[in-house]
């Protein structure tokens, strides 16, 4: 067999350039991280060659003795990472990613057109929690189920549990989802469980963003309060791209949760598990059990607080006024600029973050904020002082964006994106320094 560089120089070159981009820039996307070499080795291994539909010991293909061992090890380590008793909790490590994990839960527990309540996308929720616009049901979740979002209290930037409680009593969802993609504070899982119990609903937490922090005990654990917990594996948990569903081994509303979840994943939604990912996840979960991982997660939060603190000193407005986890959500509207333009200019100077809606935003295409996360740069060894400097560099980028907007010939974001890519952008020399 030829090595990649000889067999396919085009793909080899793309990988080399992407690796260079990842290492050259400041990676601040809150949902990204750098996984370990050991995880990459497992993911790039022969485990990818094997079909293994079914669960360990109950497969539809032969030759699975080692794959079974890998999946069982992964399951055991997943339960151990979150301190779960295998008599009370089970886990399915086969979902191909976070979105299919969530959809598997919905199809396991609900009938088509049953009702759900999740945090509104515009207020920090995820697409899979039921996103729809007035014109269109966007996410498959809102196509197949009836969704009524709950929202933040715009005056505090915190989840408005009182309105959630009132609306849940009227809407009577069968499932309530705790969890977010852009929320800098902990959820009140106990309160949400009370609300769910009052209407006999299931409570699911989607801890995709914070699962590493939960494993290390630096934020609250959703497990004591939830029937189901889902997560991606590639964000703060620092594993390969994948998804996991944890479930209580009980019955609720006449549904055996374990059977329903396992059947929803396969044969309901998926075929063969991605065994290379499951192997890589087992490695990541071994790493998650170490004192170094706990220290890393403590540093992730300390860094995000240092970043948020410096941004506040520089006069920025943060949704909820600060952070208790790995991210900060900056509302740029008081600065007279938007997230789309700032994201673009920062990209040009190798600072990678993402534009993000903030409560009260009119447009999702030109949202008023940016989301900034600390997990990836913490993996690269950044500490509080470094994140103070990162905040200052972001500030310089915002100042530059404001100037560029003033000199841009057209009013639209599209005009701005073209302008800053062009030679007529007068600050280009500064960017190229
Ligand atoms: N859930 C939450 C809260 C997320 O933030 C994300 C991804 O960003 C997902 C689910 C979906 O994960 P994936 O992109 O792996 O499908």
Coordinates of C-alpha atoms in Angstrom, one line a residue, residues 19 21 54 80-81 89 96 98 101 109 117 142 192 196-197 212 231 241 245 271 275 328 341 343 358 379 384:
X19 CA -3.3 21.0 10.4
X21 CA -4.4 26.3 10.1
X54 CA -26.4 -5.0 17.0
X80 CA -17.4 5.3 35.2
X81 CA -16.5 8.8 33.8
X89 CA -27.8 3.5 34.3
X96 CA -22.8 8.7 14.9
X98 CA -24.9 14.4 18.7
X101 CA -28.2 10.7 19.3
X109 CA -39.7 7.9 23.7
X117 CA -39.9 21.8 24.8
X142 CA -39.8 20.1 14.5
X192 CA -36.7 21.3 35.4
X196 CA -41.4 17.6 34.0
X197 CA -42.8 15.6 36.9
X212 CA -16.0 17.2 29.9
X231 CA -23.7 14.1 24.6
X241 CA -16.5 13.0 16.8
X245 CA -26.9 8.3 25.1
X271 CA -26.8 0.5 10.6
X275 CA -16.1 1.1 15.5
X328 CA -18.8 33.5 26.9
X341 CA -18.5 41.1 10.4
X343 CA -16.1 36.8 12.8
X358 CA -28.1 36.9 21.3
X379 CA -5.7 22.0 25.6
X384 CA -5.5 32.9 32.6

